[in-house]
Every structure is written in C-alpha cells, then in structure tokens.
PDB file of C-alpha atoms and ligand atoms in Angstrom:
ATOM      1  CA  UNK V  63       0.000   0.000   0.000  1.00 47.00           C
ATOM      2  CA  UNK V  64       2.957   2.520   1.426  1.00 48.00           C
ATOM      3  CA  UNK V  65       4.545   1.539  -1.811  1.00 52.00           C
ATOM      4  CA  UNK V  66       1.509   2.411  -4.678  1.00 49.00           C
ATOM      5  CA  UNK V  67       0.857   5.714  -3.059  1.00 50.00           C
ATOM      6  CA  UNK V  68       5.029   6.600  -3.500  1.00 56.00           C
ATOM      7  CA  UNK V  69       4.503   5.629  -7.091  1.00 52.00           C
ATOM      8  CA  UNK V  70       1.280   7.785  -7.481  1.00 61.00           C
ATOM      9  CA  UNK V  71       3.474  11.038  -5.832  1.00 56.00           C
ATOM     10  CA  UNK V  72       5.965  10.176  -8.261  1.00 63.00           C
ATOM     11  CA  UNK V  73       3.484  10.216 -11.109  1.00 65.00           C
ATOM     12  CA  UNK V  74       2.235  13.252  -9.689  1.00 53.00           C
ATOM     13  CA  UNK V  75       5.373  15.407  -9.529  1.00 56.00           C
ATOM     14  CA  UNK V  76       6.530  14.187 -12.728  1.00 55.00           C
ATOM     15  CA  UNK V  77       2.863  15.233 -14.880  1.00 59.00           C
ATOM     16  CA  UNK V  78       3.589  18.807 -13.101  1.00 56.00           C
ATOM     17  CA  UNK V  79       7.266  19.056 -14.448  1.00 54.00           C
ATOM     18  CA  UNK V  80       6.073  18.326 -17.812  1.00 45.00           C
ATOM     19  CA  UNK V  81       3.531  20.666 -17.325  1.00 49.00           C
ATOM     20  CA  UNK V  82       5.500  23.450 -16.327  1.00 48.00           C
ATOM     21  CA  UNK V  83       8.085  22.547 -19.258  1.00 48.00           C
ATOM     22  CA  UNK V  84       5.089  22.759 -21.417  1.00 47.00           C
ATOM     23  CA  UNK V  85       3.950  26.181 -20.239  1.00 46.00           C
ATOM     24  CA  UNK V  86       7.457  27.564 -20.385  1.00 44.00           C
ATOM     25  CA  UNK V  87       8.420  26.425 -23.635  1.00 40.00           C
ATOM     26  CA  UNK V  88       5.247  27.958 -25.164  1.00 42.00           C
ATOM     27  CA  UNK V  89       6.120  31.894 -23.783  1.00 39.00           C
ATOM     28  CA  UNK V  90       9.154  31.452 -24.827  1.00 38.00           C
ATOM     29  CA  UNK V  91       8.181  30.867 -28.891  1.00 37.00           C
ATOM     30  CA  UNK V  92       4.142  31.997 -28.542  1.00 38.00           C
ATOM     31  CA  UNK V  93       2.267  30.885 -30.861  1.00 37.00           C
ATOM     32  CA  UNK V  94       1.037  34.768 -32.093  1.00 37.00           C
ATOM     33  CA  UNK V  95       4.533  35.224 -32.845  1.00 42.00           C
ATOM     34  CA  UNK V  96       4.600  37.582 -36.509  1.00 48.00           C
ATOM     35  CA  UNK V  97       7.155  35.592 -37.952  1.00 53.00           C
ATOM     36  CA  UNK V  98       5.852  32.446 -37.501  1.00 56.00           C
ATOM     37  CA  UNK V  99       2.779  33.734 -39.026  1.00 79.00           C
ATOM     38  CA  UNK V 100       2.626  32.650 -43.095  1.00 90.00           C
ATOM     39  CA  UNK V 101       3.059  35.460 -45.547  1.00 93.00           C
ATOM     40  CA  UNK V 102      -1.105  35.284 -47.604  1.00 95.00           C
ATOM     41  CA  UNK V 103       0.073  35.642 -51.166  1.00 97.00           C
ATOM     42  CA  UNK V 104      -3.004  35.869 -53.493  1.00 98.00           C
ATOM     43  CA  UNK V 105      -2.368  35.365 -56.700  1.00 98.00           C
ATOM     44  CA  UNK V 106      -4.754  34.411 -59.832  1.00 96.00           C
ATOM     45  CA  UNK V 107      -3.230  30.912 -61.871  1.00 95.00           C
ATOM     46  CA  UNK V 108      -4.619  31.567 -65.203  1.00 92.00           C
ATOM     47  CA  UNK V 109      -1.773  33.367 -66.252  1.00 94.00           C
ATOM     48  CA  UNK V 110       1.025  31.223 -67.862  1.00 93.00           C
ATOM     49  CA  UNK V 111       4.173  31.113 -67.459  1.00 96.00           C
ATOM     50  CA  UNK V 112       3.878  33.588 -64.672  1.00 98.00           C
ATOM     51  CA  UNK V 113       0.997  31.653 -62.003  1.00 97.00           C
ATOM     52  CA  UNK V 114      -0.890  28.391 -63.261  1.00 95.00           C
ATOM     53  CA  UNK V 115      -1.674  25.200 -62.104  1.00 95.00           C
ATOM     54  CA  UNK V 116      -0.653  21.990 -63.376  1.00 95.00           C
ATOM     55  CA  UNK V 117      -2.902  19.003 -64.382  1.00 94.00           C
ATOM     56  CA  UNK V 118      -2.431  17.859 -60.356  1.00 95.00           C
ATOM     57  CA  UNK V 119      -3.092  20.995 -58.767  1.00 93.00           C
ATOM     58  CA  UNK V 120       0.077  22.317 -58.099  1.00 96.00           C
ATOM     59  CA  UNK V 121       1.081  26.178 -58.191  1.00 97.00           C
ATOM     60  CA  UNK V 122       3.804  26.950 -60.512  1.00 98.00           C
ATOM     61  CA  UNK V 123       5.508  29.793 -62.712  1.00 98.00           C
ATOM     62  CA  UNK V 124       7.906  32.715 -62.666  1.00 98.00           C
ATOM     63  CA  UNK V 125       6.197  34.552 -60.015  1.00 98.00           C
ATOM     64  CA  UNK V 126       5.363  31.357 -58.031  1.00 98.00           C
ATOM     65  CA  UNK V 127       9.137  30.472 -58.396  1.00 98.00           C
ATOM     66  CA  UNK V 128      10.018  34.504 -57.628  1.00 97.00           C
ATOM     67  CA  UNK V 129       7.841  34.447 -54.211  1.00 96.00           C
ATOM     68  CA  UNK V 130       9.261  31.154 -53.174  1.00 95.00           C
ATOM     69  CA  UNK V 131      12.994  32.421 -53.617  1.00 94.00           C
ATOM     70  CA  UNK V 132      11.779  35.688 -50.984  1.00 93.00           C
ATOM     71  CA  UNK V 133      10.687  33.248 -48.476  1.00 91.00           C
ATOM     72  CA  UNK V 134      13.729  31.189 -48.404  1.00 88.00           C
ATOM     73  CA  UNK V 135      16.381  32.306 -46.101  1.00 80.00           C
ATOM     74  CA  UNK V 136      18.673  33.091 -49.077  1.00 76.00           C
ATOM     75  CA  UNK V 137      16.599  36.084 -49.848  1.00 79.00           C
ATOM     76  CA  UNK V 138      17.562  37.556 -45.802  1.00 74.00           C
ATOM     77  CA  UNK V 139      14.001  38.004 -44.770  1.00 74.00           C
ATOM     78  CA  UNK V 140      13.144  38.209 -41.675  1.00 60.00           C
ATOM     79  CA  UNK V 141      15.905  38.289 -39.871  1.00 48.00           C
ATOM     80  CA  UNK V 142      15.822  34.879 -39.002  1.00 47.00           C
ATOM     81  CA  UNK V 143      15.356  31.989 -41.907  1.00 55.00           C
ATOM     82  CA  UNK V 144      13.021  32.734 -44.055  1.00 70.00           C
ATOM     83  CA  UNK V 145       9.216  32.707 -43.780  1.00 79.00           C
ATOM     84  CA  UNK V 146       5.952  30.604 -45.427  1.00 88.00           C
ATOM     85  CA  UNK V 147       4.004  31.483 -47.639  1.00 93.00           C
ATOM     86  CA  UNK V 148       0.653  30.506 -48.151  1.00 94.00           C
ATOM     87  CA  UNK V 149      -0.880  30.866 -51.462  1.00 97.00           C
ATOM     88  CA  UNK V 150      -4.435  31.954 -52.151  1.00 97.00           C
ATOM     89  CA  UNK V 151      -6.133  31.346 -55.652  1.00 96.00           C
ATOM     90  CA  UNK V 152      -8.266  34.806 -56.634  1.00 95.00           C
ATOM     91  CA  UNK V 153      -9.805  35.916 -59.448  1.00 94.00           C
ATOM     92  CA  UNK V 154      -7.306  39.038 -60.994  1.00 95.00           C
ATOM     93  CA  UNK V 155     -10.152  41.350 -60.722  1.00 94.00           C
ATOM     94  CA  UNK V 156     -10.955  40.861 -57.181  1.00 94.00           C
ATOM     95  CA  UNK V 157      -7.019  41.291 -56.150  1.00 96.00           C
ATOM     96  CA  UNK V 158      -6.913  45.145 -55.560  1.00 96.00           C
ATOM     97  CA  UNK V 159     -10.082  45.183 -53.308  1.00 97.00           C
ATOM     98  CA  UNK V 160      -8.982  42.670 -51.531  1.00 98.00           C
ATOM     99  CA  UNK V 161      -6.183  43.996 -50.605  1.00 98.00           C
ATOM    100  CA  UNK V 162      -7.205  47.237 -50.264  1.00 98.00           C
ATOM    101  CA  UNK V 163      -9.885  45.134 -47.583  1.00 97.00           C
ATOM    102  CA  UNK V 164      -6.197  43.517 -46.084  1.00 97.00           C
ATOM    103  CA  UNK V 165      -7.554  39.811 -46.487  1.00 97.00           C
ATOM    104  CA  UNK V 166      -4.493  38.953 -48.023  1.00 97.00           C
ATOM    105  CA  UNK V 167      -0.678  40.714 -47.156  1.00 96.00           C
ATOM    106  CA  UNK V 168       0.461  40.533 -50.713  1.00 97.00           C
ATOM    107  CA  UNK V 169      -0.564  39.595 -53.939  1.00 98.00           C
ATOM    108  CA  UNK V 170       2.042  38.366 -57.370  1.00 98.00           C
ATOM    109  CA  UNK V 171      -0.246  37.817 -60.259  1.00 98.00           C
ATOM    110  CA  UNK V 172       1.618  39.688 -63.038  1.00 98.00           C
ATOM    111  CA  UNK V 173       0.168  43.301 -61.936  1.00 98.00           C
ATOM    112  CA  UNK V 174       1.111  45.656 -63.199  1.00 98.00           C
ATOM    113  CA  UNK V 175       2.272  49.134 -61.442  1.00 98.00           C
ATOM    114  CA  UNK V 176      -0.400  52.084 -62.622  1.00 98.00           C
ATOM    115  CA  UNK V 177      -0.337  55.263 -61.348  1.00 97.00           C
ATOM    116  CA  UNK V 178      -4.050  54.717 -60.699  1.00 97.00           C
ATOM    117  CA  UNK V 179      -3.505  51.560 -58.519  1.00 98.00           C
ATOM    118  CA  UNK V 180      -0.827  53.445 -56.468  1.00 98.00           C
ATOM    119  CA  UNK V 181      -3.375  55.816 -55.372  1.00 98.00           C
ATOM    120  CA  UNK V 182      -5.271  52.978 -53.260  1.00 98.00           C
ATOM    121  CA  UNK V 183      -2.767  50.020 -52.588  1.00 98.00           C
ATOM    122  CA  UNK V 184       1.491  49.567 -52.419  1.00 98.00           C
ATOM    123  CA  UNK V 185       3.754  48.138 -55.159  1.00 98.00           C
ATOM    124  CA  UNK V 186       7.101  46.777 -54.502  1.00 98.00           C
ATOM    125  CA  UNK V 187       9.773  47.792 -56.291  1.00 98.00           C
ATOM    126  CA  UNK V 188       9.031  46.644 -60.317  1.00 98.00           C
ATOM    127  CA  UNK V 189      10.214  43.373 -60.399  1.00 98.00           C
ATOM    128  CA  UNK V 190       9.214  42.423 -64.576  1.00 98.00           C
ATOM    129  CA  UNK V 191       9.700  44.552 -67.106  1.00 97.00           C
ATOM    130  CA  UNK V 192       6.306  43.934 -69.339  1.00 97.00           C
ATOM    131  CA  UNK V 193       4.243  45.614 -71.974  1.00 96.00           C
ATOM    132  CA  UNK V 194       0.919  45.187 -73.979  1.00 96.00           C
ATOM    133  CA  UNK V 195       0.506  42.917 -77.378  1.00 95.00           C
ATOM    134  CA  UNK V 196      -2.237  42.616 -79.924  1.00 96.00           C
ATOM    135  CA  UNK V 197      -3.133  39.736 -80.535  1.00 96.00           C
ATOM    136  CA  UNK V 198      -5.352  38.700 -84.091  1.00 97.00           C
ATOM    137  CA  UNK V 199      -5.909  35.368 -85.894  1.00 96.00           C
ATOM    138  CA  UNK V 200      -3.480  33.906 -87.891  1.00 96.00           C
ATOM    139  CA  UNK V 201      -4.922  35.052 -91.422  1.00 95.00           C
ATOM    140  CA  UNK V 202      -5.690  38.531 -90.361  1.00 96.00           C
ATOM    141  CA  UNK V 203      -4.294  40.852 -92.465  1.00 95.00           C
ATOM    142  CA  UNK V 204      -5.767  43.894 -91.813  1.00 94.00           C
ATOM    143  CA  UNK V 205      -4.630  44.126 -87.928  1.00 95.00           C
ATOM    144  CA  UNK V 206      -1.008  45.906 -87.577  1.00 91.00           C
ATOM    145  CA  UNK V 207      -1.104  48.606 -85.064  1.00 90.00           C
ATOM    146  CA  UNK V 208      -3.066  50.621 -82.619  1.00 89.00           C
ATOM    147  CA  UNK V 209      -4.344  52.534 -85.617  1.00 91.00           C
ATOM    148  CA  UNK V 210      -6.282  49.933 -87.401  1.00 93.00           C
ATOM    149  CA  UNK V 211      -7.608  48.725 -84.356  1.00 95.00           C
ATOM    150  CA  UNK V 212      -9.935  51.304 -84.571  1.00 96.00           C
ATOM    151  CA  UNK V 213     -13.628  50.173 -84.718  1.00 97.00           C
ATOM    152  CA  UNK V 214     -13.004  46.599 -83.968  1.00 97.00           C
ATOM    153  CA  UNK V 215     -13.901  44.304 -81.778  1.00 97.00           C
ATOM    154  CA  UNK V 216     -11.531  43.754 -79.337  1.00 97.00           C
ATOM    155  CA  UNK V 217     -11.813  41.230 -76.021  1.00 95.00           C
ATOM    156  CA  UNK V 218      -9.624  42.246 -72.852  1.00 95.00           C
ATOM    157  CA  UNK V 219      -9.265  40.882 -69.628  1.00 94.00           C
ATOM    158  CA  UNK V 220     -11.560  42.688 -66.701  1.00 94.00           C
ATOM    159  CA  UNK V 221      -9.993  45.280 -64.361  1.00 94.00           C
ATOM    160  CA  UNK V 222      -6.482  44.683 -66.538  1.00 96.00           C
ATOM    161  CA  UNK V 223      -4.044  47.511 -68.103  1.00 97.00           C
ATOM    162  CA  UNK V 224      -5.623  45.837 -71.258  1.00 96.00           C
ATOM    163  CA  UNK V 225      -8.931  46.439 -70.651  1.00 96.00           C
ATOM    164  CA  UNK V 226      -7.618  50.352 -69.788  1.00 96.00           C
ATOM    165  CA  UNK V 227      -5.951  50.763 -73.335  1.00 95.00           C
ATOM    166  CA  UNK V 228      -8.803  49.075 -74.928  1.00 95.00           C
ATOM    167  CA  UNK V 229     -11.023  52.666 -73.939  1.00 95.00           C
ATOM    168  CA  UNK V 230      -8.290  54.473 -75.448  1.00 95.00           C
ATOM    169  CA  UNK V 231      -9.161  52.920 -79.174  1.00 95.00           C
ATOM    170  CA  UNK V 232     -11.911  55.154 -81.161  1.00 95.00           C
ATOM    171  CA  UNK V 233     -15.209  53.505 -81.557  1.00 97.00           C
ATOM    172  CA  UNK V 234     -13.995  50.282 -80.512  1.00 96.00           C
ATOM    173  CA  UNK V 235     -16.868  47.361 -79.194  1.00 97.00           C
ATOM    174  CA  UNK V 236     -15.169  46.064 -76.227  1.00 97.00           C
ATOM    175  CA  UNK V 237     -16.076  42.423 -75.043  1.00 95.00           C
ATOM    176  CA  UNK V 238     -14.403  41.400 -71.443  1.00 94.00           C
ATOM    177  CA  UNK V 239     -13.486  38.131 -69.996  1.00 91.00           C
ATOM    178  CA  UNK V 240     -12.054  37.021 -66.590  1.00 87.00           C
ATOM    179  CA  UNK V 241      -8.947  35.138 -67.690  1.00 78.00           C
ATOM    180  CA  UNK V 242      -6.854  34.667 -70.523  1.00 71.00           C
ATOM    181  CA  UNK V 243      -7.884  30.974 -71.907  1.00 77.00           C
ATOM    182  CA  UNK V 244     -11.218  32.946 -72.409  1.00 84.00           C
ATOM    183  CA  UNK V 245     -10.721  35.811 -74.531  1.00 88.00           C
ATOM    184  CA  UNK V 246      -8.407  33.559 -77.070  1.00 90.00           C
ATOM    185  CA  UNK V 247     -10.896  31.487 -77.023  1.00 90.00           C
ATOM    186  CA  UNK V 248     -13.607  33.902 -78.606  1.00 91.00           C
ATOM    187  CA  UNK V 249     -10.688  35.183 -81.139  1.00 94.00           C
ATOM    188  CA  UNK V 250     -10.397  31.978 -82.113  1.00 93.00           C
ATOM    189  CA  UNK V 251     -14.205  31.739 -82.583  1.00 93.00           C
ATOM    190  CA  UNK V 252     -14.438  34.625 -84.579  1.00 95.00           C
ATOM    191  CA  UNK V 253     -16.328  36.494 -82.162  1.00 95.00           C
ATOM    192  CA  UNK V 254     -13.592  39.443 -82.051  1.00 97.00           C
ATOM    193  CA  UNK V 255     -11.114  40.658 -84.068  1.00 97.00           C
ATOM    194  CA  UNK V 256      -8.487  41.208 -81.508  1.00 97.00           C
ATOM    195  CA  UNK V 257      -7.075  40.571 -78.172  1.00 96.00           C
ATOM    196  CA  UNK V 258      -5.079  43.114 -75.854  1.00 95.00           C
ATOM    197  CA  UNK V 259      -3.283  41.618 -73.376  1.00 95.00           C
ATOM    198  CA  UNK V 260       0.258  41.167 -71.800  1.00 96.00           C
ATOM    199  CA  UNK V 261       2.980  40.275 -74.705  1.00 95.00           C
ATOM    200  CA  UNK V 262       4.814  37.645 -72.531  1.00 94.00           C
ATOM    201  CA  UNK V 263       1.803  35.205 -71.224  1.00 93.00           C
ATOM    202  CA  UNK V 264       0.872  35.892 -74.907  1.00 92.00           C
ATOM    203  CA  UNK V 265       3.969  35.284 -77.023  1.00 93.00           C
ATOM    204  CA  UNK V 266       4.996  32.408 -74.065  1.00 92.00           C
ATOM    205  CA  UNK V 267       1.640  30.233 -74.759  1.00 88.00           C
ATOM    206  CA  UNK V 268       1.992  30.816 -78.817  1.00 90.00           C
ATOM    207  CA  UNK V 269       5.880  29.705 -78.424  1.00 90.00           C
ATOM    208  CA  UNK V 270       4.941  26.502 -76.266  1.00 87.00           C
ATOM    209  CA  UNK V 271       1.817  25.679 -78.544  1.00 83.00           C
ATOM    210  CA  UNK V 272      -0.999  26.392 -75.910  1.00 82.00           C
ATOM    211  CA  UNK V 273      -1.937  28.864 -78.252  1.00 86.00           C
ATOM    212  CA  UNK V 274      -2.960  27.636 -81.869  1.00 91.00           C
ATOM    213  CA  UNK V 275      -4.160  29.771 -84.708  1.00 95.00           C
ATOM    214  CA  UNK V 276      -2.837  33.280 -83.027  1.00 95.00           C
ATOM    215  CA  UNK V 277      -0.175  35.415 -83.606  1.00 95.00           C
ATOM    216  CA  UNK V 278       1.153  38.365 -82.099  1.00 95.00           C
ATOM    217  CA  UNK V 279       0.687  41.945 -84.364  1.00 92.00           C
ATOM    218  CA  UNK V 280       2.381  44.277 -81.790  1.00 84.00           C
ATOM    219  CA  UNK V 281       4.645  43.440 -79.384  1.00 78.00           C
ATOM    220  CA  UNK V 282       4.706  45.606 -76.087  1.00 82.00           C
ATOM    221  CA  UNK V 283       2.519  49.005 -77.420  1.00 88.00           C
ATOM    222  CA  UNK V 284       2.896  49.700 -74.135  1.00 92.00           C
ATOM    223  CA  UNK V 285       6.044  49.829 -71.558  1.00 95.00           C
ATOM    224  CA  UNK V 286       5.208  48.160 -68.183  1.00 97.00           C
ATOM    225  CA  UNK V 287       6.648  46.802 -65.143  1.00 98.00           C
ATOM    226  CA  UNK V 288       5.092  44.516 -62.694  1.00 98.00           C
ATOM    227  CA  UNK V 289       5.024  44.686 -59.123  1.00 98.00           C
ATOM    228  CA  UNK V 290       4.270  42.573 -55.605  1.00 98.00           C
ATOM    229  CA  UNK V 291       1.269  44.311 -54.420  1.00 98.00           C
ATOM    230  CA  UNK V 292       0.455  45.164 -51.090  1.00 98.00           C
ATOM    231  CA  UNK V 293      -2.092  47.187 -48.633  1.00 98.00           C
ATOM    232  CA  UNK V 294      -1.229  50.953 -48.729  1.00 97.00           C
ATOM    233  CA  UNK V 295       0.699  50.693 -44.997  1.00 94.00           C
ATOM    234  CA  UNK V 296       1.833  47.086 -45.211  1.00 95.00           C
ATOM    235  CA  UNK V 297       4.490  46.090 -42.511  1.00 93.00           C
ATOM    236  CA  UNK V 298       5.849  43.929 -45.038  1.00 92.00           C
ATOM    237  CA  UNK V 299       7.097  46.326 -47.816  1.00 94.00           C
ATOM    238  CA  UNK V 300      10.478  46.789 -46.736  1.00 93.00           C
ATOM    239  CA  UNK V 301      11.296  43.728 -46.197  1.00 91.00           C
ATOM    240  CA  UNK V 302      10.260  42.345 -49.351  1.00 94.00           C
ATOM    241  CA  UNK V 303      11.503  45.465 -51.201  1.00 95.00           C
ATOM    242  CA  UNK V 304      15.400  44.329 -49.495  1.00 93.00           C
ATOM    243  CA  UNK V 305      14.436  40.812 -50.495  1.00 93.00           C
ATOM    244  CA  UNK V 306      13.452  41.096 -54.194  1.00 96.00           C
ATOM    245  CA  UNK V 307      17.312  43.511 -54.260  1.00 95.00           C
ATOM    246  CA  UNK V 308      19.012  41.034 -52.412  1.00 94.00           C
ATOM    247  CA  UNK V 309      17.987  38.282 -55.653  1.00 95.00           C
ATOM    248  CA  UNK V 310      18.064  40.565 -58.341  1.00 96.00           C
ATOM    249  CA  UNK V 311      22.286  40.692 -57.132  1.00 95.00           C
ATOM    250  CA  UNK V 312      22.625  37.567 -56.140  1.00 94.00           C
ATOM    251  CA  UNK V 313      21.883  35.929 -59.513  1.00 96.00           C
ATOM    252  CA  UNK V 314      18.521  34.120 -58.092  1.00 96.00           C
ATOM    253  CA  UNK V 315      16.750  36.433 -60.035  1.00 97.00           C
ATOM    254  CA  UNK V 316      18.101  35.834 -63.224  1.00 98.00           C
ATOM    255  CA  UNK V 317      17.762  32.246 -62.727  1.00 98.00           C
ATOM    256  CA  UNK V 318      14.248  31.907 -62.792  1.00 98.00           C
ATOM    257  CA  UNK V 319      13.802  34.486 -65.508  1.00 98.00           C
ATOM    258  CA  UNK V 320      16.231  32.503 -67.414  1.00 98.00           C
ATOM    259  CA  UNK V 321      14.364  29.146 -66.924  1.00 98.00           C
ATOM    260  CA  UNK V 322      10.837  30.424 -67.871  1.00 96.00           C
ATOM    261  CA  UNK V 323      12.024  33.050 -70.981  1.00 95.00           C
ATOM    262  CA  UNK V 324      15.541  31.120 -72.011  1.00 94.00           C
ATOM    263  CA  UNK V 325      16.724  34.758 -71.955  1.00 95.00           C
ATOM    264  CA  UNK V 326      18.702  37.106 -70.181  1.00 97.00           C
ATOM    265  CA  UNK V 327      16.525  39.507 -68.124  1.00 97.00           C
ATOM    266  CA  UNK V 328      16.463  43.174 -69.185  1.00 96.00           C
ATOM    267  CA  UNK V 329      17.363  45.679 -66.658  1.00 94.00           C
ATOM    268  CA  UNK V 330      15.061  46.778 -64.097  1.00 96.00           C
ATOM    269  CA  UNK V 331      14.802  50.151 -62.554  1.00 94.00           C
ATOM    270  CA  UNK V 332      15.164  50.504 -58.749  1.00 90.00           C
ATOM    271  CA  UNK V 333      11.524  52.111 -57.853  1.00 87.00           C
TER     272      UNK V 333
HETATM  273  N1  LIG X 425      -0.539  43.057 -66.212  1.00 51.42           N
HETATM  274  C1  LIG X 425      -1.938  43.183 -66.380  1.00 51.42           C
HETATM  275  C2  LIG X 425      -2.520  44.068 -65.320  1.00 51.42           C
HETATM  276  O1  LIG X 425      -1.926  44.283 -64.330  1.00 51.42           O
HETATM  277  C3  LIG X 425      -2.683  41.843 -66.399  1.00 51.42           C
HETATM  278  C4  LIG X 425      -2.153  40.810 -65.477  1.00 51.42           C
HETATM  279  C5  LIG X 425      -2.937  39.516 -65.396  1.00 51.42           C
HETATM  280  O2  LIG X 425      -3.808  39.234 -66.204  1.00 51.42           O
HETATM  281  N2  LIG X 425      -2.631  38.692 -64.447  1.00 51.42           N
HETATM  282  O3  LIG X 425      -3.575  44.566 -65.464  1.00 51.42           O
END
C-alpha cells in the first residue's frame, strides 16, 4: 500500500514538471509570434508562365518560383530563416479590393504598377519589365497597329491595363473576360477581331503551342513593369523590397527568368 501511493506522488510530480516545461516552452516561442505567421500571397493561376496550375493541382511559374525564392532564407528576410508562404487562388479582378480590404498581405499575379492603382494600394519595387501585345488570328491581315484597331472588336481581360488601353481605341466594341484561356478562345471563334493583353503570357503560350491559330501583331505598345502588391501601410514592404534587391544581385533572379524566358533579363529600374 505505502509503496503504490510513493509511485502515485511520483506520477504526480513528474505530470507537473512536464507541465510546467510545457507552459514555459510555449512563452518562450508563442504561438502569435509575426514571424511564424505565413506570408497570404493571393495570386490568380490563369496566367502562364507567370501563375498556373498543373494538371495535379500544383502552383507553378515565374512569379510562383520569384515568391518562393523571398521566403527562403537566401533572400535575408526576416531576420531569421526565411518565412511561409501561403498561397491563395483569386480571381485578378478581385485582387486590388482585396487587398485594399487587407484579407491577403500581398498579392504576385503579373500586376502591373499604374499610377491609378498606387493611389489605393502599395507596389514593390518593379520586379518584370512587361508591356501590352495585340493579338489577331493567324490570317488577319488587316490588324497591324493601334491605328487599325480602330472600330473593332476587341476582347480584354476585366480590371487589366488591357482592358484600360482598350477605352483608349476610337469607336472600338469592347467584349471582357475574366482570364486569358477565355478571350483567345472567342478570337479563335471569330467572335472578335483582336485581343489586348500582356505580350509575354501571350507570345509564351503561342511559343509553347498552348496557343494555336494566333499570332502576335504588336509586341509591347505599351512599356510596363510589374510589381508585388500590397495594402497601402503594409508592414511587409520593406522587407520584401530588401528581399526582391538582395535576388536581383545575387543571380537568383536571373535564374528563374532565365528558366521560364531562355533569356537574359532586361534591366530593371530601382523604384
Ligand atoms: N498586367 C496586367 C494588369 O496588371 C494583367 C495581369 C494579369 O492578367 N494577371 O492589369
């Protein structure tokens, strides 16, 4: 009998050790620390090569591969070994709201830095150097330029910079779509004339044959440069500005341009 009740002290003063260890251990690394907290990245994968999703599901691309890189420890953000991320699929005309709503801390989706956009959300600093492309059927002979775009009908993405120049062409009938896949679809129908949209996803998916029967009039009407965008105040924007110019020197950057464009990358300017 004297001996069980030693055993159940024992048992006892052993469950409150662990208990205390338990207790300790968790002020020491709370669990509300920031950064443990995942990065939100929201980002829209119907833009190839920059987000999509492969046939099992998985997120890939040159801004997939670009947010990844800032994460890793490599990149020096935080101060301590890198961060997660945690993806979120959106559709590209929700992404400004929502951020401007702070559901998300950052969204990469190919967006491109407008004067207009800076006056409600933050950009990092411009991290693609892009540009707008029409884009006709194969046979059409009569599409060059801006100029004989007038009076057509031309699809463009909704809420995009193509959408924006599309206004800008005289008596144009404007048709909009949510994603890519769609408005080359109804060019290939015949129910438009002409696409505007961004020259690389366009010339990338012609070039890799997701794209049959279209071909690219004029390449980059338009000089752009895309940018990681954030809520107007985000905490984050410094740190992912030093990130983004610690891989642009450190040859990271270059890397995954190189592997999704087989080119070198152009030179980017700081802000
Ligand atoms: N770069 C264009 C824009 O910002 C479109 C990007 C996209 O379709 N993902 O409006």
């Amino acid at each position: 009998m004297v001996k069980l009740i030693n055993f159940k002290w024992q048992q006892l003063i052993l469950s409150l050790g662990c208990l205390l260890l338990i207790i300790g251990c968790q002020s020491l690394y709370p669990a509300t620390n920031p950064d443990a907290k995942p990065l939100k990245v929201a980002t829209d994968p119907t833009f190839v090569p920059f987000e999509f999703q492969t046939a099992d599901g998985k997120l890939e691309g040159f801004d997939i591969d670009l947010m990844n890189a800032l994460a890793s420890p490599a990149a020096g953000i935080p101060k301590v070994g890198g961060f997660a991320v945690q993806f979120e699929s959106l559709p590209f005309d929700g992404m400004i709201s929502t951020l401007q709503a702070k559901r998300v801390d950052a969204a990469i989706s190919g967006i491109t830095i407008t004067a207009e956009r800076l006056k409600t959300i933050a950009f990092s600093r411009p991290y693609f150097k892009a540009g707008l492309a029409i884009a006709v059927r194969e046979d059409n002979q009569n599409i060059q330029d801006f100029n004989s775009l007038k009076g057509k009908k031309i699809a463009v993405q909704i809420g995009s910079t193509g959408a924006d120049f599309a206004k800008t062409i005289p008596n144009a009938k404007i048709s909009t779509f949510n994603s890519g896949p769609e408005f080359f679809q109804d060019l290939l129908n015949g129910n438009v004339d002409a696409v505007v949209s961004d020259a690389f996803a366009t010339l990338y998916a012609i070039k890799n044959g997701k794209l049959k029967g279209i071909k690219v009039v004029a390449d980059l009407l338009t000089q752009e440069y895309y940018g990681i965008a954030m809520p107007k105040d985000s905490p984050h924007l410094d740190a992912i500005n030093k990130g983004l110019a610690t891989l642009l020197s450190n040859g990271t950057y270059k890397q995954i341009y190189q592997k999704w464009f087989k080119v070198e990358p152009p030179q980017l300017p700081d802000s």
